Coordinates of N, CA and C in Angstrom, one line a residue:
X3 N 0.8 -50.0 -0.2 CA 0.2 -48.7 0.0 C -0.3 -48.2 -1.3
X4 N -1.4 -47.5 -1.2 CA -2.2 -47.2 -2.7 C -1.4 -46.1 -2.6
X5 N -1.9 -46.2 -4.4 CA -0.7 -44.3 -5.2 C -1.4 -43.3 -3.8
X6 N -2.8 -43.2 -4.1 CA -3.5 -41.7 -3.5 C -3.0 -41.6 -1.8
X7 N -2.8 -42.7 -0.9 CA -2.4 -42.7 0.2 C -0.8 -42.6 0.3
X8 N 0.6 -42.4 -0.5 CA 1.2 -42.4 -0.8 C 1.5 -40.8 -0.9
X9 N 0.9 -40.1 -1.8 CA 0.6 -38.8 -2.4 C 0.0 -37.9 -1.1
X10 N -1.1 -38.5 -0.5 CA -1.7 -37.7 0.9 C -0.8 -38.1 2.0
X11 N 0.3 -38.6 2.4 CA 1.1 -38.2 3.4 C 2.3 -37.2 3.0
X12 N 2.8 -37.2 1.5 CA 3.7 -35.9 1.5 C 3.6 -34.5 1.7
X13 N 2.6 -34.4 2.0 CA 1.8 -33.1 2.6 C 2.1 -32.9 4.0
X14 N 2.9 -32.1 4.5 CA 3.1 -31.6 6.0 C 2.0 -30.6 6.5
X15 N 1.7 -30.8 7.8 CA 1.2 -28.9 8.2 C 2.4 -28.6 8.7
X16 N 1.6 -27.2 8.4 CA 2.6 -26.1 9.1 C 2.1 -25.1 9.6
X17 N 2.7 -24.3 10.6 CA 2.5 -22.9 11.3 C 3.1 -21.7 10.8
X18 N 2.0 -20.8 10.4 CA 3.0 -19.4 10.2 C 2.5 -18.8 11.1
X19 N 4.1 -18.1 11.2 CA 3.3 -16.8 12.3 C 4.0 -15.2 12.2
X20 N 3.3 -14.4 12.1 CA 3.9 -12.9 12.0 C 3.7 -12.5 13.2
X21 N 5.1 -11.7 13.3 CA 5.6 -10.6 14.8 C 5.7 -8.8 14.0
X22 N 5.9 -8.3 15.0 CA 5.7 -7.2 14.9 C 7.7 -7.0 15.2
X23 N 7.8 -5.7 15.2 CA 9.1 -5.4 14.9 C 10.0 -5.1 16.6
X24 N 9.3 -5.4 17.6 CA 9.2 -5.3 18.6 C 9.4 -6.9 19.7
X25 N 9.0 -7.6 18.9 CA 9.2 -9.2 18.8 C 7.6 -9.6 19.2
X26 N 6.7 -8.7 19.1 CA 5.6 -9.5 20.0 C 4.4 -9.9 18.7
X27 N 3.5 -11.0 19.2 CA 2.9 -11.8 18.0 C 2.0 -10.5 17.4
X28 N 2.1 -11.3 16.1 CA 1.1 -10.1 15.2 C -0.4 -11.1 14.9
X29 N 0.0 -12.1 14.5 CA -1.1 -13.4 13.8 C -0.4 -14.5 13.6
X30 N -1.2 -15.5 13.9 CA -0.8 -16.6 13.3 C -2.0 -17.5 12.6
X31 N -1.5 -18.7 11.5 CA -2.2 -19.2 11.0 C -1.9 -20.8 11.1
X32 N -2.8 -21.2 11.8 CA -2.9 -22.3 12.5 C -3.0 -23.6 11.5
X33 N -2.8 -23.7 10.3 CA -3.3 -25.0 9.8 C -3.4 -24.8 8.4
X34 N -1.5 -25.0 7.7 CA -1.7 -25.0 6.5 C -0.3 -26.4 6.2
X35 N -0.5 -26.6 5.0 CA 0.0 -28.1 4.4 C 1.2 -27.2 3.4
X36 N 2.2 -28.0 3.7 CA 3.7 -27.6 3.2 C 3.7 -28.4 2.1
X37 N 4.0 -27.7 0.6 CA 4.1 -28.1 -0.6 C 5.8 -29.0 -0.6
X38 N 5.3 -30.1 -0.8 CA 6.8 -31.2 -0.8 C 7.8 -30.2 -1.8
X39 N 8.9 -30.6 -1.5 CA 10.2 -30.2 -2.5 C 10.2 -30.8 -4.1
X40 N 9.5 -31.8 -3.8 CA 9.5 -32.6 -4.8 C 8.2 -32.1 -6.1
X41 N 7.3 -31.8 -5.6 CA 5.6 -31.3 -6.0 C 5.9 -29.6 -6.3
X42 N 7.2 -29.2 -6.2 CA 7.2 -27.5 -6.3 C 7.4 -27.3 -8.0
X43 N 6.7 -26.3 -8.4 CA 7.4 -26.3 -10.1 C 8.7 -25.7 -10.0
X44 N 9.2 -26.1 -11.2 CA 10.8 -26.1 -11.7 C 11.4 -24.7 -11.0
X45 N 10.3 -23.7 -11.3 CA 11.1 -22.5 -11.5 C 10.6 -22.2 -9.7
X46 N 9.6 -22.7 -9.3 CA 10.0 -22.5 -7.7 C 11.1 -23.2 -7.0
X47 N 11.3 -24.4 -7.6 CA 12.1 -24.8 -6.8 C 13.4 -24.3 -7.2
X48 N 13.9 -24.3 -8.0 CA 15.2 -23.1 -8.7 C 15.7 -22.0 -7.5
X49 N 14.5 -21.2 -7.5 CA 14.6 -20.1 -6.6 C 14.9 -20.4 -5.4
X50 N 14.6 -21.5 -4.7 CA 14.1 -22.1 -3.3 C 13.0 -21.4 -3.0
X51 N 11.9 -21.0 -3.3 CA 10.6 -20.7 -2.9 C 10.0 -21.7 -2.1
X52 N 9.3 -21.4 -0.9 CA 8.6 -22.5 -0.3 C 7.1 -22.0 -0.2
X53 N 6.6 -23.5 -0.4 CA 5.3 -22.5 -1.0 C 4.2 -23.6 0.4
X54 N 2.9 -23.0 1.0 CA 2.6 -23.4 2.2 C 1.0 -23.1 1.3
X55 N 0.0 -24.3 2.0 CA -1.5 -24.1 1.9 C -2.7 -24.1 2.4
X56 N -3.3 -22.9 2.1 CA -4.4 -23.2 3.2 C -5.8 -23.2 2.7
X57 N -7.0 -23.7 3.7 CA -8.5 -23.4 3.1 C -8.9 -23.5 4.2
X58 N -9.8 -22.3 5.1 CA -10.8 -22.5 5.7 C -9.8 -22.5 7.4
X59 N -8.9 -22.0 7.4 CA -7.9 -22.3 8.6 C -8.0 -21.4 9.5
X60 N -8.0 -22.1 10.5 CA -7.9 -20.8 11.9 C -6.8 -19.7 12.0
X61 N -7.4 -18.8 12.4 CA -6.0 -17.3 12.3 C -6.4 -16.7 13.6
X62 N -5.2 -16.7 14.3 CA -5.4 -16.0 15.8 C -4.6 -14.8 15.4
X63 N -5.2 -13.4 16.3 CA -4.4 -12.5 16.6 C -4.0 -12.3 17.5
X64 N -3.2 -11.5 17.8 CA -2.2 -11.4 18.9 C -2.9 -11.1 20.5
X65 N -4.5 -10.2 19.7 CA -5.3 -10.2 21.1 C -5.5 -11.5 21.6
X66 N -6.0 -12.5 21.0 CA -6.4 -14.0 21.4 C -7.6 -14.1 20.3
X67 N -8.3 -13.0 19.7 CA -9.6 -13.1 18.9 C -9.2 -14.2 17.7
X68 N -9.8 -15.2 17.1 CA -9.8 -16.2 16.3 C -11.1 -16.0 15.0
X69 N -10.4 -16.4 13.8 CA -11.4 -16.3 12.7 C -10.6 -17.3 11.8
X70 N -11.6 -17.7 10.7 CA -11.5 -19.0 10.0 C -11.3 -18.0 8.2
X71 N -10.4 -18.1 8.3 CA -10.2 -17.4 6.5 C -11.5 -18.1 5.4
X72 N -11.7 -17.2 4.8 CA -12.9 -17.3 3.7 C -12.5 -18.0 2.6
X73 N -11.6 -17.7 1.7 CA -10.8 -18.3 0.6 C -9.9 -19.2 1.1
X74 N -9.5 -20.0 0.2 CA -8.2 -21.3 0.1 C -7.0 -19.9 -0.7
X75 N -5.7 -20.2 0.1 CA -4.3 -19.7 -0.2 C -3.0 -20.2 -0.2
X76 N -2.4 -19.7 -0.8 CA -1.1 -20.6 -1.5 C -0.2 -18.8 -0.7
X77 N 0.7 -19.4 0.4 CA 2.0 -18.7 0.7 C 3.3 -18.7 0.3
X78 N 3.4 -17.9 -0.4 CA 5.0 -18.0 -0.9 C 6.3 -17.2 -0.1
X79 N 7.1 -18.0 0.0 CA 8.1 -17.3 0.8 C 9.7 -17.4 0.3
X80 N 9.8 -16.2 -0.2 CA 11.0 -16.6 -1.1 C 12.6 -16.2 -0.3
X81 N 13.4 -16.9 -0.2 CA 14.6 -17.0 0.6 C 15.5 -15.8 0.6
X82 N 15.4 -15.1 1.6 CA 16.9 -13.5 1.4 C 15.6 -12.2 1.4
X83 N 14.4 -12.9 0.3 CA 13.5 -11.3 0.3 C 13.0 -10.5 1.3
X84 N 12.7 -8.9 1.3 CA 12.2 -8.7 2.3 C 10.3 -8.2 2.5
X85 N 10.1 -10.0 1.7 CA 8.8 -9.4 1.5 C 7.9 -11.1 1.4
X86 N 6.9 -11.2 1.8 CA 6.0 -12.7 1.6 C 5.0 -12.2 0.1
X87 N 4.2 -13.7 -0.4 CA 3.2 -13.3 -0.5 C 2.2 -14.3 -0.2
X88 N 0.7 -13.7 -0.8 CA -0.1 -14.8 -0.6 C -0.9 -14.8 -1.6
X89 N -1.2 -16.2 -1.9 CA -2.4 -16.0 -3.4 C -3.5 -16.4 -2.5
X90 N -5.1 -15.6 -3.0 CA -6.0 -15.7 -2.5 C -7.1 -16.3 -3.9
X91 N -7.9 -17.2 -3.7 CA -7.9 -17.9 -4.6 C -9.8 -18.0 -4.3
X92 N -9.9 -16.4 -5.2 CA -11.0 -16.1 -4.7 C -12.3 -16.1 -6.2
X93 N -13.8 -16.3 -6.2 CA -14.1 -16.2 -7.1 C -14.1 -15.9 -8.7
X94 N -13.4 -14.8 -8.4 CA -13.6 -13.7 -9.3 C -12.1 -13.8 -9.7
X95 N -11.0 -14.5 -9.5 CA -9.6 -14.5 -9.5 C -8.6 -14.5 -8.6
X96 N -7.8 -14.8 -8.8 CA -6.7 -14.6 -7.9 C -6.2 -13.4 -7.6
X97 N -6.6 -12.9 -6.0 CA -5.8 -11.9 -5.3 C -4.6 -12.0 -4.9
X98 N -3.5 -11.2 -5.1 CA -2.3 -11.5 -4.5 C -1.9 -10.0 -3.2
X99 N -1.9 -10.8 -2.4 CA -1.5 -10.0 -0.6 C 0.0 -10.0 -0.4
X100 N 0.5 -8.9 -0.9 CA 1.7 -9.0 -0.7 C 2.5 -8.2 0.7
X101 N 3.4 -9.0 1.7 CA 3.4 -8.7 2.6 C 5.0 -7.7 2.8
X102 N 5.2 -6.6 3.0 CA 6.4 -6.2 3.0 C 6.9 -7.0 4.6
X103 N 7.9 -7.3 4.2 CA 8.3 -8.2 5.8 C 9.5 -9.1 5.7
X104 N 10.2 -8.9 7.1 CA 11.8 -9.6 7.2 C 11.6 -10.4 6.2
X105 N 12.7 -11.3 5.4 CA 12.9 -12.7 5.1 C 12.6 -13.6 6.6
X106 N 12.3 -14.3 6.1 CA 11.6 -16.0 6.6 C 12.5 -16.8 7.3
X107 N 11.8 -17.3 8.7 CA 12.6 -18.1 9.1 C 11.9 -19.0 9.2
X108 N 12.6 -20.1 9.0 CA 11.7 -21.8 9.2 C 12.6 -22.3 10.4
X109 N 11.6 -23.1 11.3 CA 12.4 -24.2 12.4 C 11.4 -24.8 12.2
X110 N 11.8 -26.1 12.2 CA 10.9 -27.3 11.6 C 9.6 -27.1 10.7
X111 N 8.7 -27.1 11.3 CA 7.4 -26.5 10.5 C 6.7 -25.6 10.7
X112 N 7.1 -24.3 10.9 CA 6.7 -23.4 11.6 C 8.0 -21.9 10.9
X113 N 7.0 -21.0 10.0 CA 7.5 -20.2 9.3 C 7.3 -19.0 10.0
X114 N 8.4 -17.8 10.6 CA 8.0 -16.7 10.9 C 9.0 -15.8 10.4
X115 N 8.5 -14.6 10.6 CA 8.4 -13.5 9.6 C 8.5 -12.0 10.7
X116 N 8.8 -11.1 10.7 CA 8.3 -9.9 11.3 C 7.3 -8.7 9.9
X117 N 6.1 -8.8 10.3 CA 5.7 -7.8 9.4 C 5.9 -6.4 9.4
X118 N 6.0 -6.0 8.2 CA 6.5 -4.1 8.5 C 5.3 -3.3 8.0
X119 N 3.8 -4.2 8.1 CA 3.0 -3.6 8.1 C 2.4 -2.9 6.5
X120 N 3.4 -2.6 5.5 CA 2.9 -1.9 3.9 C 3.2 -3.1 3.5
X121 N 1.8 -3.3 2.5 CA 1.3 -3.9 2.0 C 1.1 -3.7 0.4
X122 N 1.1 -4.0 -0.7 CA 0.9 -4.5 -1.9 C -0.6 -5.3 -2.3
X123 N -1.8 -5.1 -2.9 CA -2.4 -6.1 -3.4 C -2.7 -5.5 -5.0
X124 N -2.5 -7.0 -5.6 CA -3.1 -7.4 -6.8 C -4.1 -7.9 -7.0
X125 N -5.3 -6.9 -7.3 CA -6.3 -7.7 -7.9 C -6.5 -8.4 -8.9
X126 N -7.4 -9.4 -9.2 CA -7.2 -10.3 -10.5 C -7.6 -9.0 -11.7
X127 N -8.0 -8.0 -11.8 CA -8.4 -7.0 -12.7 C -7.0 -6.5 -13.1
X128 N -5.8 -6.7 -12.2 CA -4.9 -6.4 -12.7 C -4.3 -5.3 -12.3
X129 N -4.9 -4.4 -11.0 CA -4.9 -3.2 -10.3 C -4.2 -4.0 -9.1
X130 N -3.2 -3.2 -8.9 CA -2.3 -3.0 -8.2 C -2.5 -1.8 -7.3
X131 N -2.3 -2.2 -5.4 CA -2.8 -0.6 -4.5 C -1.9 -0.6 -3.7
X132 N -1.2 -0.3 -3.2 CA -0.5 -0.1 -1.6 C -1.1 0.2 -0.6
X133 N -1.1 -0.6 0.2 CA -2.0 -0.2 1.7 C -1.2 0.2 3.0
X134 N -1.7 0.8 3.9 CA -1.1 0.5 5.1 C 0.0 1.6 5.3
X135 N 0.3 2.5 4.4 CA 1.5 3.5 4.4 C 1.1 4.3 6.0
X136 N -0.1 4.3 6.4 CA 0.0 5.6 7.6 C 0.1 4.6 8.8
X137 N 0.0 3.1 8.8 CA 0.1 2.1 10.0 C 1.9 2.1 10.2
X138 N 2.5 1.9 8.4 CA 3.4 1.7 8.6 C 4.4 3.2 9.5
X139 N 3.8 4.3 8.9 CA 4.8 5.5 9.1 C 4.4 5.3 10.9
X140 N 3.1 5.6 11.3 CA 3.0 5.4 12.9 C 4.2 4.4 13.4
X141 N 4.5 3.1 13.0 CA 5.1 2.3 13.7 C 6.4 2.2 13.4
X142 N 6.8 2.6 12.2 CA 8.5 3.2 13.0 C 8.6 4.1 13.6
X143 N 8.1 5.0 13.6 CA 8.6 5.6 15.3 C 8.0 5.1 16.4
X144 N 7.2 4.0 16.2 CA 6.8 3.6 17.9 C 7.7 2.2 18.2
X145 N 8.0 2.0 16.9 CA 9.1 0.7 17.2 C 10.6 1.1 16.7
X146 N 10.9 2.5 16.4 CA 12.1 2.5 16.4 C 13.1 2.5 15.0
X147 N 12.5 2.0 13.9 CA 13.0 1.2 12.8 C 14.6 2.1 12.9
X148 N 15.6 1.4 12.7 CA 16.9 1.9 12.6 C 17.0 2.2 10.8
X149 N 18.2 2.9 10.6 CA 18.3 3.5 9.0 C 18.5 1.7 8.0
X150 N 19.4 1.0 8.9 CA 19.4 -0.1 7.7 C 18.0 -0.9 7.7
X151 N 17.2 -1.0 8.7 CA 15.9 -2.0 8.8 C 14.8 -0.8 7.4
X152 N 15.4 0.4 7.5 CA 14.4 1.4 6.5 C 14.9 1.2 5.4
X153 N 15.7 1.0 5.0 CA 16.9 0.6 3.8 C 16.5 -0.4 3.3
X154 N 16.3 -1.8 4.1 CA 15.9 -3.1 3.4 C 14.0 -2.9 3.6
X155 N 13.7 -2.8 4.1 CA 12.1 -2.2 3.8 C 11.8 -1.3 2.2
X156 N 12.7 -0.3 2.0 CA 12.8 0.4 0.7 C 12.7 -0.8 -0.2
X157 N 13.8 -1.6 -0.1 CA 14.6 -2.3 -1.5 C 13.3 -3.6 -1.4
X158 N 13.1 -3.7 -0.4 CA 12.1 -5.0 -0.5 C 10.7 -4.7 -1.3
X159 N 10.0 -3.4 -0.8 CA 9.3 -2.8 -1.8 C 9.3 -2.8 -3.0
X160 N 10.9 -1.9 -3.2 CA 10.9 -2.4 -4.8 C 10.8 -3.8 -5.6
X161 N 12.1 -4.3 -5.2 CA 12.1 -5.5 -5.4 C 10.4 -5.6 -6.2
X162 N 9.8 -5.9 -5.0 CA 8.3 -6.7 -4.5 C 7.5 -5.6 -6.3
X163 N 7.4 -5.1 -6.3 CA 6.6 -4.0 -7.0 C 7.9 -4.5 -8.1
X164 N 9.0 -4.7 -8.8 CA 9.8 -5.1 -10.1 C 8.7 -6.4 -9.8
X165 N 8.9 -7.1 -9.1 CA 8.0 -8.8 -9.4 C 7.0 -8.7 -10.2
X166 N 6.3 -7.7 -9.5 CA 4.4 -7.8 -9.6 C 4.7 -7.0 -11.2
X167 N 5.3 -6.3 -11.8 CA 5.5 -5.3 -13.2 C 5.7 -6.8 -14.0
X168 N 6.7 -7.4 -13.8 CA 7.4 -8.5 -14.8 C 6.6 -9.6 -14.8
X169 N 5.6 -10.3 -14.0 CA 4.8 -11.0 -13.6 C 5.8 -12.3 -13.1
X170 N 7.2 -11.9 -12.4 CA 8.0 -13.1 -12.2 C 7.7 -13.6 -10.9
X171 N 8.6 -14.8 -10.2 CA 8.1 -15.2 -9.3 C 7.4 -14.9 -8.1
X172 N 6.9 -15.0 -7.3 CA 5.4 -16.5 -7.8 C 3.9 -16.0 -8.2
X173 N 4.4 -14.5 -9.1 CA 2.7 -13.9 -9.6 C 2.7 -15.0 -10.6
X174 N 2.1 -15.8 -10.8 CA 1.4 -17.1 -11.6 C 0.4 -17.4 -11.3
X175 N -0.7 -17.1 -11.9 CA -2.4 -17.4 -11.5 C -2.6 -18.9 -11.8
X176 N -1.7 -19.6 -12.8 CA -1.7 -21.1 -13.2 C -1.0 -21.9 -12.1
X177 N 0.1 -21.4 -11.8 CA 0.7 -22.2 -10.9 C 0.2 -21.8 -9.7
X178 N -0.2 -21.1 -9.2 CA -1.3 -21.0 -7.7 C -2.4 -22.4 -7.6
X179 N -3.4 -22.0 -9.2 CA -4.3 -23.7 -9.3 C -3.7 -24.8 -9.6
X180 N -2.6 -24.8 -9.7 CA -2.0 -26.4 -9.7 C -2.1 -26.5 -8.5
X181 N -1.2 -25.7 -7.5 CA -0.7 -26.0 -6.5 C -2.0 -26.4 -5.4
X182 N -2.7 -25.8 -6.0 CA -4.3 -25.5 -4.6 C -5.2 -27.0 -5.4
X183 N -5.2 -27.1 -6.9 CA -5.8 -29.0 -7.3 C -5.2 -29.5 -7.0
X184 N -4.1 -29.3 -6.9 CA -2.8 -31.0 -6.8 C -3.0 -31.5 -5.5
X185 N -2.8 -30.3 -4.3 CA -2.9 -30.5 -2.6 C -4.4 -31.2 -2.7
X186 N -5.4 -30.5 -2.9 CA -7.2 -30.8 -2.7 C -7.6 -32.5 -3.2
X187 N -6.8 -32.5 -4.3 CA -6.8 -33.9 -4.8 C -6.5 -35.1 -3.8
X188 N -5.5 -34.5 -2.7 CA -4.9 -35.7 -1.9 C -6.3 -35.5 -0.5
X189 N -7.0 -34.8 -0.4 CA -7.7 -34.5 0.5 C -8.8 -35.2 0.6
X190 N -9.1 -35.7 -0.8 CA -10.5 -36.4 -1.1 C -10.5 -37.6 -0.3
X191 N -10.9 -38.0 0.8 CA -11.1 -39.4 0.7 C -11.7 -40.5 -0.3
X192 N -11.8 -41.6 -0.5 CA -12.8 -42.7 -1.1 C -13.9 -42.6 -0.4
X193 N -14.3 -41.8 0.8 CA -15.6 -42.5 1.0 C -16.4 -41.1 1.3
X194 N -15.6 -40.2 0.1 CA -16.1 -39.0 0.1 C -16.5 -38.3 -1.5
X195 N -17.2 -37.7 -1.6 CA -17.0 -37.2 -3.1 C -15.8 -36.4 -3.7

């Protein structure tokens, strides 16, 4: 077997999908490639960060409506937090979409999440916004949130907002384009450019 065909099978896909706090689908993202254990940098893998990829992938919402994402993205999902993110790996720089939301569950290849709806983005200018504070306040009270689910929602925020200040794991605008050349490299065929 050649190196490059060797290299292009350790790439899995995978399914993510976000729920609502209610258990019913929020979105899913139909078609992204699971970064090997082996291919993670040091200090992801340390953490246990699992890092997932995508370009150009189908995203359904929970209505059934379907769209194809514009940018290529790198998901990070770090183990116990109560928060995702995502690098968007967009002209002008890397956006980071940060998702306040349960810790992660994996069963086989297929990551889900309940979203709590407030949001975090980093732009590559280095502006930092919060989104989503009046979706989120509407839906604990239409879903109920109990005092500890508001508790870990608080700490996850923080948490999420210490990361993005310290620039620690996984805000790395370098390690986002490894991770998004290294995958794309295995993608090239020979009888492609």
């Amino acid at each position: 077997m050649a190196e490059s065909e060797r290299i292009s099978t350790t790439y899995r896909r995978g399914i993510i999908k976000s729920f609502k706090h209610d258990g019913s689908l929020h979105r899913m993202w139909l078609e992204n490639w699971i970064v090997p254990a082996e291919l993670l940098q040091p200090e992801h893998a340390e953490a246990g960060v699992q890092v997932l990829l995508n370009e150009r992938t189908l995203i359904r919402e929970a209505d059934g409506k379907e769209w194809i994402s514009r940018v290529p993205a790198a998901a990070f999902f770090l183990p116990g937090e109560w928060f995702n993110v995502v690098a968007l790996l967009e002209d002008r720089g890397i956006r980071y979409y940060c998702n306040v939301a349960s810790p992660f569950y994996q069963y086989h290849d297929v990551w889900t999440y309940i979203d709590y709806d407030l949001d975090i983005v980093k732009l590559p200018d280095g502006t930092v916004m919060e989104l989503d504070r009046d979706e989120f306040n509407r839906h604990r009270l239409e879903y109920r949130y109990d005092a500890e689910v508001l508790a870990r929602i608080d700490d996850g925020l923080a948490r999420l907002k210490e990361r993005l200040e310290c620039r620690s794991v996984p805000f790395g605008d370098e390690q986002v384009r490894r991770y998004y050349e290294e995958w794309k490299k295995t993608q090239r065929r020979p009888d492609r450019p």
